[in-house]
JSON list of C-alpha atoms in Angstrom, two decimals:
[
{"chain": "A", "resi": 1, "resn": "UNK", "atom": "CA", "xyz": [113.84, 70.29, 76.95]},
{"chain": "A", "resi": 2, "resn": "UNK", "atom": "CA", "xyz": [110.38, 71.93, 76.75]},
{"chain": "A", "resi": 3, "resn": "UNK", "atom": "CA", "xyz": [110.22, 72.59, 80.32]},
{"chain": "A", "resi": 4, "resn": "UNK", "atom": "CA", "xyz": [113.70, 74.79, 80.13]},
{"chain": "A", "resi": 5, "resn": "UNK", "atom": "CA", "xyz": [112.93, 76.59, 77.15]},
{"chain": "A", "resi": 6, "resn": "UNK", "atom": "CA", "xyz": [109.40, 77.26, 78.78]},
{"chain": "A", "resi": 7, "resn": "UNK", "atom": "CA", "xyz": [111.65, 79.34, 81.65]},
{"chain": "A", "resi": 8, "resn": "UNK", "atom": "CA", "xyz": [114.86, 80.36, 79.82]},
{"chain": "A", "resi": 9, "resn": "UNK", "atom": "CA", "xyz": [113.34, 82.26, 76.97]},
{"chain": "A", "resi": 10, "resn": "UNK", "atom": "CA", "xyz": [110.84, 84.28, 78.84]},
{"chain": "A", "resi": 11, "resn": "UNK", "atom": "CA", "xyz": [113.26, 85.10, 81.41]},
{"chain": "A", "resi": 12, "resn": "UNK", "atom": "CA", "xyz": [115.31, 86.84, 78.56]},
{"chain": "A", "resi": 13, "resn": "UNK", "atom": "CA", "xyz": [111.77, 88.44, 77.54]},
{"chain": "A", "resi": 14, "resn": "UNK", "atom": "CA", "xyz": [111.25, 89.62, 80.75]},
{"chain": "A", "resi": 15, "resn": "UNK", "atom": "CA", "xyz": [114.25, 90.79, 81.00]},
{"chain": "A", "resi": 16, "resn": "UNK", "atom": "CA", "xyz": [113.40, 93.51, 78.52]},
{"chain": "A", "resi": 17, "resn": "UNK", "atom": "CA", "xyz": [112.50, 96.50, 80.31]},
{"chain": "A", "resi": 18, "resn": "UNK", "atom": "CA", "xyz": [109.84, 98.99, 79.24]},
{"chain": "A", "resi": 19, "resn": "UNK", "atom": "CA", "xyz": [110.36, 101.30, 81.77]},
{"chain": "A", "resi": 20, "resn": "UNK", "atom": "CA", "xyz": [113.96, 101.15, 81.16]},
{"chain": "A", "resi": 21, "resn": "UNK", "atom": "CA", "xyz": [113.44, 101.75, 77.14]},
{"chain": "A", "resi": 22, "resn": "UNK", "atom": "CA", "xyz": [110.92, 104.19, 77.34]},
{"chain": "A", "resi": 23, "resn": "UNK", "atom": "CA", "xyz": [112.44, 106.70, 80.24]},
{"chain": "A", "resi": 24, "resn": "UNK", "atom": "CA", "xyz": [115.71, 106.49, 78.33]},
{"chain": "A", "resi": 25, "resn": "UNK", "atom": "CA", "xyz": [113.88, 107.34, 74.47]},
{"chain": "A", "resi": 26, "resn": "UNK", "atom": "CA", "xyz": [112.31, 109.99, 76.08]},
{"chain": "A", "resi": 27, "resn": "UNK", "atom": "CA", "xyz": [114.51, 111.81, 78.64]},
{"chain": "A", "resi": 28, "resn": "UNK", "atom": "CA", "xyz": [117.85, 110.24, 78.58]},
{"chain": "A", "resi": 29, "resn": "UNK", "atom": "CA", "xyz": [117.54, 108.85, 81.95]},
{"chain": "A", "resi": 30, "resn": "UNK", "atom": "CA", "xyz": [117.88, 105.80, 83.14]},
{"chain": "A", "resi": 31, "resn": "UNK", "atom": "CA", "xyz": [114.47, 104.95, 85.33]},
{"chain": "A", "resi": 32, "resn": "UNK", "atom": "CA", "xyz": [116.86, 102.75, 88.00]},
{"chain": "A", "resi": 33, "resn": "UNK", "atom": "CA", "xyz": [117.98, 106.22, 89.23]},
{"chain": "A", "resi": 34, "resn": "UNK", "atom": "CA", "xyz": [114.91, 108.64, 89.26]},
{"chain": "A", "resi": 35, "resn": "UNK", "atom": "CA", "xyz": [112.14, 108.76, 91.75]},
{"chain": "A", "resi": 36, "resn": "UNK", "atom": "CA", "xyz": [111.73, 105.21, 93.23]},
{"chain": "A", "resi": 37, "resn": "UNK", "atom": "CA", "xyz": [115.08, 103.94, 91.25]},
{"chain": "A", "resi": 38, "resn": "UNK", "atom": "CA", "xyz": [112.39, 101.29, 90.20]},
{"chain": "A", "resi": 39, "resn": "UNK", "atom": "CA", "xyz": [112.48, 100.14, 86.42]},
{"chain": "A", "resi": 40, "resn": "UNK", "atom": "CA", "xyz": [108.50, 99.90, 86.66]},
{"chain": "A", "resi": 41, "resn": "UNK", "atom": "CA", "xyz": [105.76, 101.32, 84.96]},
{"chain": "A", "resi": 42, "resn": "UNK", "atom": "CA", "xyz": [104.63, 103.44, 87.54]},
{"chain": "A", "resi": 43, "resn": "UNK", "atom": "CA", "xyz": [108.33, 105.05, 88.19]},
{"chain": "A", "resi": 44, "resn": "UNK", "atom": "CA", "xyz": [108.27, 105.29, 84.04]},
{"chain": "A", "resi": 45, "resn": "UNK", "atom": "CA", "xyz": [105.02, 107.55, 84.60]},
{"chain": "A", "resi": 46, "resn": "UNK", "atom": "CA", "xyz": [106.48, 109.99, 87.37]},
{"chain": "A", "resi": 47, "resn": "UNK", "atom": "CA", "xyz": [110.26, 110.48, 84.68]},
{"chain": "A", "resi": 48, "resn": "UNK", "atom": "CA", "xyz": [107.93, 110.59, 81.61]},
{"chain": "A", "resi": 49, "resn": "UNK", "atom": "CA", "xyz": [104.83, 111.38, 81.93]},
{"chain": "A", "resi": 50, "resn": "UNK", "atom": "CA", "xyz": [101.38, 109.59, 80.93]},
{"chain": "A", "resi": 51, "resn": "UNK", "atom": "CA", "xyz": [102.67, 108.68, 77.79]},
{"chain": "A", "resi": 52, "resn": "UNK", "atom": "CA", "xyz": [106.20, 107.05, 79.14]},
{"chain": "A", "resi": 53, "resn": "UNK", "atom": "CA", "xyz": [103.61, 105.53, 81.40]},
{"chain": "A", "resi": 54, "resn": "UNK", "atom": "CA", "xyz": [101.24, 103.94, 79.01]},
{"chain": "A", "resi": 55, "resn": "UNK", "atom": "CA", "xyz": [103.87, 103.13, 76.81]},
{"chain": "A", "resi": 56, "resn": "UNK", "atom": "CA", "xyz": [105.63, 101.23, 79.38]},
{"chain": "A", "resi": 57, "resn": "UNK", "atom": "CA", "xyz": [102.76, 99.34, 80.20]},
{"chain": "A", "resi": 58, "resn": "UNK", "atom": "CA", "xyz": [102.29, 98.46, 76.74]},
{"chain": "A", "resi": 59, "resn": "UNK", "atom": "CA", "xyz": [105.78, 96.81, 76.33]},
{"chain": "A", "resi": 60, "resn": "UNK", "atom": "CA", "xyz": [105.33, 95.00, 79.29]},
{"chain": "A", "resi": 61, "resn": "UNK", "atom": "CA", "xyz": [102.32, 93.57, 78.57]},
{"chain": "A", "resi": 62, "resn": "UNK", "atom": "CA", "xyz": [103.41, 92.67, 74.71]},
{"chain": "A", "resi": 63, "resn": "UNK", "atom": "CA", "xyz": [106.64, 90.88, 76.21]},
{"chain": "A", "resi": 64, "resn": "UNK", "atom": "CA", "xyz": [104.15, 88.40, 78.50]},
{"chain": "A", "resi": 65, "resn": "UNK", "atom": "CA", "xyz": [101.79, 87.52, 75.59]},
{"chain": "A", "resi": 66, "resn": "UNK", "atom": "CA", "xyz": [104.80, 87.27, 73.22]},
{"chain": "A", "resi": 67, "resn": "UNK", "atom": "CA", "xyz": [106.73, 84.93, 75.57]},
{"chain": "A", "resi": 68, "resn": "UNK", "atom": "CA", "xyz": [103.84, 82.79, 76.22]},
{"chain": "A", "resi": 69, "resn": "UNK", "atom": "CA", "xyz": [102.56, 82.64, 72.35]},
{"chain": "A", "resi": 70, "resn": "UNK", "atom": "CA", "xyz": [106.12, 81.26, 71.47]},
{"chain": "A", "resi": 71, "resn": "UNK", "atom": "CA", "xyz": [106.34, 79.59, 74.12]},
{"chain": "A", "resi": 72, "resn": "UNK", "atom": "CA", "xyz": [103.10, 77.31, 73.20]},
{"chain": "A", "resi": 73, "resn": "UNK", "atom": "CA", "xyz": [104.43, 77.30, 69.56]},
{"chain": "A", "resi": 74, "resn": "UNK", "atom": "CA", "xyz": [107.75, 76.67, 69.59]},
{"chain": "A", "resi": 75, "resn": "UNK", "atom": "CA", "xyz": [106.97, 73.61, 72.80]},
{"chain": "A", "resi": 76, "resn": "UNK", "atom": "CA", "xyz": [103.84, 72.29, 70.59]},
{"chain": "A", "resi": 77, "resn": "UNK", "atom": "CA", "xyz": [102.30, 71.83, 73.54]},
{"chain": "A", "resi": 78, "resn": "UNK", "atom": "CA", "xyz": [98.91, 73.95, 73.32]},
{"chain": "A", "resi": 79, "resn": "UNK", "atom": "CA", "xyz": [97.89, 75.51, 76.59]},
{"chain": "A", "resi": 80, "resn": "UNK", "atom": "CA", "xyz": [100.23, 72.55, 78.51]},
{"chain": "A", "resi": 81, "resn": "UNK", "atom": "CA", "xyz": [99.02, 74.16, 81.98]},
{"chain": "A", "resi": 82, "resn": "UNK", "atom": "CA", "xyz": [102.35, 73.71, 83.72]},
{"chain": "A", "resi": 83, "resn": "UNK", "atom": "CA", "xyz": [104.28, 75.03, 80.68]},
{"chain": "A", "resi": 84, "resn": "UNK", "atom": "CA", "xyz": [102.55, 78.10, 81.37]},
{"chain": "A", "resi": 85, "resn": "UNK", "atom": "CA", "xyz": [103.48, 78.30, 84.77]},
{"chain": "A", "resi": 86, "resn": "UNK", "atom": "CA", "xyz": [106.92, 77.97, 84.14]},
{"chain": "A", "resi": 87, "resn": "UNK", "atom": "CA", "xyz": [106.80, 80.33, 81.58]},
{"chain": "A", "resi": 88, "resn": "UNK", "atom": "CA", "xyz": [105.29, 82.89, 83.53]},
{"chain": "A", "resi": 89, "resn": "UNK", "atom": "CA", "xyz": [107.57, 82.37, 86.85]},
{"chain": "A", "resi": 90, "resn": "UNK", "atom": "CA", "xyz": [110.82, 82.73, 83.99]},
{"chain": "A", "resi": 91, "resn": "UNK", "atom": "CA", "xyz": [108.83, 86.33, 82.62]},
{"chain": "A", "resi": 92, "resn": "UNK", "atom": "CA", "xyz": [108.31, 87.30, 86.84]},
{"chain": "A", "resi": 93, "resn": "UNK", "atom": "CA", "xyz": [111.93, 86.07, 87.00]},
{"chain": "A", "resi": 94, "resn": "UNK", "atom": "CA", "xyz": [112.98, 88.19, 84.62]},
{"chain": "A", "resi": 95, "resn": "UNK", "atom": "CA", "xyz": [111.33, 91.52, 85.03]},
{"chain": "A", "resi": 96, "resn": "UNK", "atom": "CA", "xyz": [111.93, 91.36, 88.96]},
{"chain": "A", "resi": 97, "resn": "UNK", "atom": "CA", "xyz": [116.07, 90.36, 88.41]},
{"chain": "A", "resi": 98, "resn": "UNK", "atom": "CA", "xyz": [116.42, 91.26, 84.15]},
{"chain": "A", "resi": 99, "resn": "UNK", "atom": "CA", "xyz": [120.26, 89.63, 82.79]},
{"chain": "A", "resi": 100, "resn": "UNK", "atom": "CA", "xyz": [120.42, 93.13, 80.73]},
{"chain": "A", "resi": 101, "resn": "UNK", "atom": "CA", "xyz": [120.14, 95.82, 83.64]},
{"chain": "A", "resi": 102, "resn": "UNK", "atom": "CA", "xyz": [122.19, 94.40, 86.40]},
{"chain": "A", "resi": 103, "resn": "UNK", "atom": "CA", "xyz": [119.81, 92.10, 88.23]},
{"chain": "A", "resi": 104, "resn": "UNK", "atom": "CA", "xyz": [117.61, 95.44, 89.37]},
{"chain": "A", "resi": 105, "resn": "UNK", "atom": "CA", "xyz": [114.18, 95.14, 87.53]},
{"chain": "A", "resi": 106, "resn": "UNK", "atom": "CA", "xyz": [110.77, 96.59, 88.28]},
{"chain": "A", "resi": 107, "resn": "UNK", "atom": "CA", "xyz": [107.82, 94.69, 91.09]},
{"chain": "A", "resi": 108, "resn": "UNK", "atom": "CA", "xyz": [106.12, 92.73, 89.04]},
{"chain": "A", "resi": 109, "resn": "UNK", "atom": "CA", "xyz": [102.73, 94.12, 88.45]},
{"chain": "A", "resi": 110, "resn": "UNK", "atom": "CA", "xyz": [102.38, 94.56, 84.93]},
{"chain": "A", "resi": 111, "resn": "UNK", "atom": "CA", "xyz": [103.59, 91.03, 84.31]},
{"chain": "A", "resi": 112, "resn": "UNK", "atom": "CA", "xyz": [101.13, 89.27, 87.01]},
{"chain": "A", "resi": 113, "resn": "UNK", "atom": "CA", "xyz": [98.41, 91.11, 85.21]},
{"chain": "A", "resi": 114, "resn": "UNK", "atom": "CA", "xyz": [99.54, 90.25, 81.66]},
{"chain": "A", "resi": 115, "resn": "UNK", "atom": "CA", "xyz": [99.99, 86.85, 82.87]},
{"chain": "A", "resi": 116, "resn": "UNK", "atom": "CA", "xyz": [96.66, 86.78, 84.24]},
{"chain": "A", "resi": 117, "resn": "UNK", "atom": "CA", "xyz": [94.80, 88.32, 81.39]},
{"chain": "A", "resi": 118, "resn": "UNK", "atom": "CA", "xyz": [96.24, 85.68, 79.15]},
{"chain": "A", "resi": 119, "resn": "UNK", "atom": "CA", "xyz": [95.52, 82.43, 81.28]},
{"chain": "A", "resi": 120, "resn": "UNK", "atom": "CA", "xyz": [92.54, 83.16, 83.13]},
{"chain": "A", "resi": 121, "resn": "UNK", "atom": "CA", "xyz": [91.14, 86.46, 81.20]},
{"chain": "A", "resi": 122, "resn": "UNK", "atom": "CA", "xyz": [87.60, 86.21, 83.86]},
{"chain": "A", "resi": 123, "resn": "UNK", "atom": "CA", "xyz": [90.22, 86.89, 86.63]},
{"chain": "A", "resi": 124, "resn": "UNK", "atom": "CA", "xyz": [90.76, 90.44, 84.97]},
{"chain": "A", "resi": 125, "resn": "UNK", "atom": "CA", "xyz": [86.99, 91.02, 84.85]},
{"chain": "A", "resi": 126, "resn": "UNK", "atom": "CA", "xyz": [87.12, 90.16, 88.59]},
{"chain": "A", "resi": 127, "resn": "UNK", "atom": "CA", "xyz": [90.17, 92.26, 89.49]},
{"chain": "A", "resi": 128, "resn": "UNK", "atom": "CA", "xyz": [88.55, 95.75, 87.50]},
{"chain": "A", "resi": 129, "resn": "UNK", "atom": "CA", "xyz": [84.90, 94.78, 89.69]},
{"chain": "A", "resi": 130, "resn": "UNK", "atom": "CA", "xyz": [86.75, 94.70, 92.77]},
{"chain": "A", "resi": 131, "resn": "UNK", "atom": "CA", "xyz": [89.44, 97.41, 92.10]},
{"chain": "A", "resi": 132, "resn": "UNK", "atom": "CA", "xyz": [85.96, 100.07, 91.27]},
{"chain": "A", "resi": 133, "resn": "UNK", "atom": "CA", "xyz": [84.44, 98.74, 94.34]},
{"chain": "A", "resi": 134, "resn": "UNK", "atom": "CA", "xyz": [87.53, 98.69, 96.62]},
{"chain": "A", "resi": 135, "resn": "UNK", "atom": "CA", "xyz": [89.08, 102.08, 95.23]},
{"chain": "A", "resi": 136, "resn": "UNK", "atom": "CA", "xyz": [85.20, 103.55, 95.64]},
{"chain": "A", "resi": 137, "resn": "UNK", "atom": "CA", "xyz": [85.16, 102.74, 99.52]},
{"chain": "A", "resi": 138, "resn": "UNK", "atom": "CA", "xyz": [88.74, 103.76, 100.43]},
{"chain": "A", "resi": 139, "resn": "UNK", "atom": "CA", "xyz": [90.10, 106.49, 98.44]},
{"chain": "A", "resi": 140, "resn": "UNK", "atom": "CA", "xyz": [93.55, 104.54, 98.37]},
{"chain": "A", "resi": 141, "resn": "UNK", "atom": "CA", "xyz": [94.68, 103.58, 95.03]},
{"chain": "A", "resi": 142, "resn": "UNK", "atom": "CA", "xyz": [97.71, 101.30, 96.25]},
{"chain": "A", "resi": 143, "resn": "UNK", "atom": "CA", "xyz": [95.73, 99.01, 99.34]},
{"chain": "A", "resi": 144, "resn": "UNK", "atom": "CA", "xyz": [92.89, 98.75, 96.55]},
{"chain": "A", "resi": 145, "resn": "UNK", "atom": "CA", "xyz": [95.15, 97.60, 93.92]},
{"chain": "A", "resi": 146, "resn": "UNK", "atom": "CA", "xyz": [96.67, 94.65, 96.20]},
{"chain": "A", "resi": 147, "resn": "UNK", "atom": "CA", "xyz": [93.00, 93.80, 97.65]},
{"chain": "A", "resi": 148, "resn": "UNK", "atom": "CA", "xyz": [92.28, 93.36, 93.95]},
{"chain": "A", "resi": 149, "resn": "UNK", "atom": "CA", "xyz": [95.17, 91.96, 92.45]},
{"chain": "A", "resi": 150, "resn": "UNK", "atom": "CA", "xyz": [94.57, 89.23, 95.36]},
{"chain": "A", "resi": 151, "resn": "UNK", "atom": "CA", "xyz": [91.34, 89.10, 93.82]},
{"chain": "A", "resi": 152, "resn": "UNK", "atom": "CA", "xyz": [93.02, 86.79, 90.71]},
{"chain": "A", "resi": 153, "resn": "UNK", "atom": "CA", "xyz": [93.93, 84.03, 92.43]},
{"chain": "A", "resi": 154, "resn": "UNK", "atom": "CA", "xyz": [90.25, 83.99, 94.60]},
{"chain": "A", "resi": 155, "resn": "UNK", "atom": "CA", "xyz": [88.86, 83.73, 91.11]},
{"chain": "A", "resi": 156, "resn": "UNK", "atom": "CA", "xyz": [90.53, 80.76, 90.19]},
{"chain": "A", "resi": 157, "resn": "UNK", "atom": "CA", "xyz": [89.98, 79.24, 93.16]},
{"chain": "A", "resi": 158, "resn": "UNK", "atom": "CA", "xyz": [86.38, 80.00, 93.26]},
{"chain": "A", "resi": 159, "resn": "UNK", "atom": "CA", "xyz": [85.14, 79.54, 89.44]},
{"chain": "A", "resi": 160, "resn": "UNK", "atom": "CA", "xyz": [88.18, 77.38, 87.73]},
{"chain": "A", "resi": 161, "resn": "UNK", "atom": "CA", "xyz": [88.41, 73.53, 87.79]},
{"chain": "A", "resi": 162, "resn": "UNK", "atom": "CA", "xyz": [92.30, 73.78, 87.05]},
{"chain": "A", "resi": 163, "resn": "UNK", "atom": "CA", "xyz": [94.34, 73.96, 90.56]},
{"chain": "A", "resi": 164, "resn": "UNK", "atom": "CA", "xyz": [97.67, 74.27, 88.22]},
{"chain": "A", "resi": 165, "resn": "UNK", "atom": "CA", "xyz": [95.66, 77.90, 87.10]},
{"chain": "A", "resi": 166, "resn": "UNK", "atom": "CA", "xyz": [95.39, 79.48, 90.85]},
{"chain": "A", "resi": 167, "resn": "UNK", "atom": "CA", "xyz": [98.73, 77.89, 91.89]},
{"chain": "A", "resi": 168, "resn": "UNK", "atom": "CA", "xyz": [100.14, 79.89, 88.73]},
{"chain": "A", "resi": 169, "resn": "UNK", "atom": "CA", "xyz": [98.32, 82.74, 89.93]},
{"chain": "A", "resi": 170, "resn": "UNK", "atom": "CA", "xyz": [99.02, 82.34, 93.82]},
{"chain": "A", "resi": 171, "resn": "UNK", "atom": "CA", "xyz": [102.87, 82.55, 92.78]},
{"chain": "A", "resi": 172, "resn": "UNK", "atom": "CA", "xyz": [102.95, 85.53, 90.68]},
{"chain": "A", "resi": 173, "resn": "UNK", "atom": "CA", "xyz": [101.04, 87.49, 92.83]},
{"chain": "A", "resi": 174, "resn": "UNK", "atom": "CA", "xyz": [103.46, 86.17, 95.92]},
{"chain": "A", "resi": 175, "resn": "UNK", "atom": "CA", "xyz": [106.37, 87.36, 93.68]},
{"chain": "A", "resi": 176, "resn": "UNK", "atom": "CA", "xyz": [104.33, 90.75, 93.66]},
{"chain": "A", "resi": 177, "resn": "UNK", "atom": "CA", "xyz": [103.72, 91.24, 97.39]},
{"chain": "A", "resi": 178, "resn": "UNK", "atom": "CA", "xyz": [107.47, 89.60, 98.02]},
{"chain": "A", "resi": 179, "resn": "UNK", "atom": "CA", "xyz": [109.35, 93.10, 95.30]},
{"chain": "A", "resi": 180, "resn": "UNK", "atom": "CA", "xyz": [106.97, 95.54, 97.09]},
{"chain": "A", "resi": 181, "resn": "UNK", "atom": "CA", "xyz": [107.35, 94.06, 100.50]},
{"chain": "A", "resi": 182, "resn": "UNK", "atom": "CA", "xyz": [111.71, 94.05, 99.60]},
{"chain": "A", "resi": 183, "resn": "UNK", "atom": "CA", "xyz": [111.40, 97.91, 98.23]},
{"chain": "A", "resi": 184, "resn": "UNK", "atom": "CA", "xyz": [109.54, 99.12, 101.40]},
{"chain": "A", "resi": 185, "resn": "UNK", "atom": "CA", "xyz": [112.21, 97.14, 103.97]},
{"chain": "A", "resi": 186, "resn": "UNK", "atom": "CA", "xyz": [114.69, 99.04, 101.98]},
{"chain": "A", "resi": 187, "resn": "UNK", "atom": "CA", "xyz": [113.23, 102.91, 102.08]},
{"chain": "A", "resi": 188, "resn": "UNK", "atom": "CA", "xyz": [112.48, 102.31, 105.47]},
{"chain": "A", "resi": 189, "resn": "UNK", "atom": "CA", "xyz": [116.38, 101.39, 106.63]}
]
């Protein structure tokens, strides 16, 4: 029973869509079709500005660490390493396909990083050192942001004892590369 509550409830969390919420509070729009037609943070920013932007970001992050922290309470099952897997593929799940806007969520990065803050915080550290570094040598925000959100799972690999912690982290950032990877197939036909 733990294991299905650990996916079904943060799907519905993730289902929740900041971008979605915040574009529509503040312009009457819905995100899904302006710019991109992607119910994502960054799409948020371009229909509403900085502040739709950071606000976005700030619901998406708050749905992760909310899923997971009820997750671990109501479970009783601590920092259960493969609850929290399954929690965080049902919160990918969810913002990638969410039940309440038609199956068409956003790509997944604000969740992967959530997710990552929350069970491996050092990978973060790594992920800002190599997003400075990256960002410093090529000028290009988006191929710096996927050389460092690859970062994450390197991390784990490299410094953690827990393989169940980089699998985690291998998956959600495959989930990442696998929405950006669909939307570009799809602009390009």
């Amino acid at each position: 029973m733990n294991y299905i509550i650990s996916f079904i409830l943060p799907y519905l969390l993730g289902s929740i869509s900041g971008a979605y919420l915040v574009v529509k509070a503040m312009t009457g729009k819905d995100v899904r079709l302006i710019g991109s037609s992607n119910a994502g943070a960054t799409n948020a920013g371009r229909a509403a500005g900085k502040i739709g932007f950071l606000l976005t970001l700030l619901i998406d992050a708050l749905k992760v660490w909310t899923a997971l922290f009820i997750v671990i309470k109501i479970t009783g099952t601590g920092n259960n390493e493969l609850i929290l897997l399954i929690c965080c593929l049902g919160l990918m799940v969810g913002h990638l396909f969410p039940l309440f806007l038609g199956f068409k969520g956003g790509k997944g990065v604000v969740v992967y990083l959530a997710s990552a803050l929350y069970i491996y915080p050092f990978s973060i550290l790594v992920f800002a050192a190599v997003m400075m570094v990256s960002y410093g040598i090529l000028r290009k925000y988006t191929i710096s942001g996927f050389i460092s959100m690859a970062s994450i799972p390197l991390s784990a690999v490299m410094i953690s004892d827990s393989w169940m912690i980089t699998l985690n982290l291998l998956l959600l950032f495959f989930f990442v590369l696998a929405s950006h990877n669909k939307s570009n197939r799809l602009k390009s036909d």
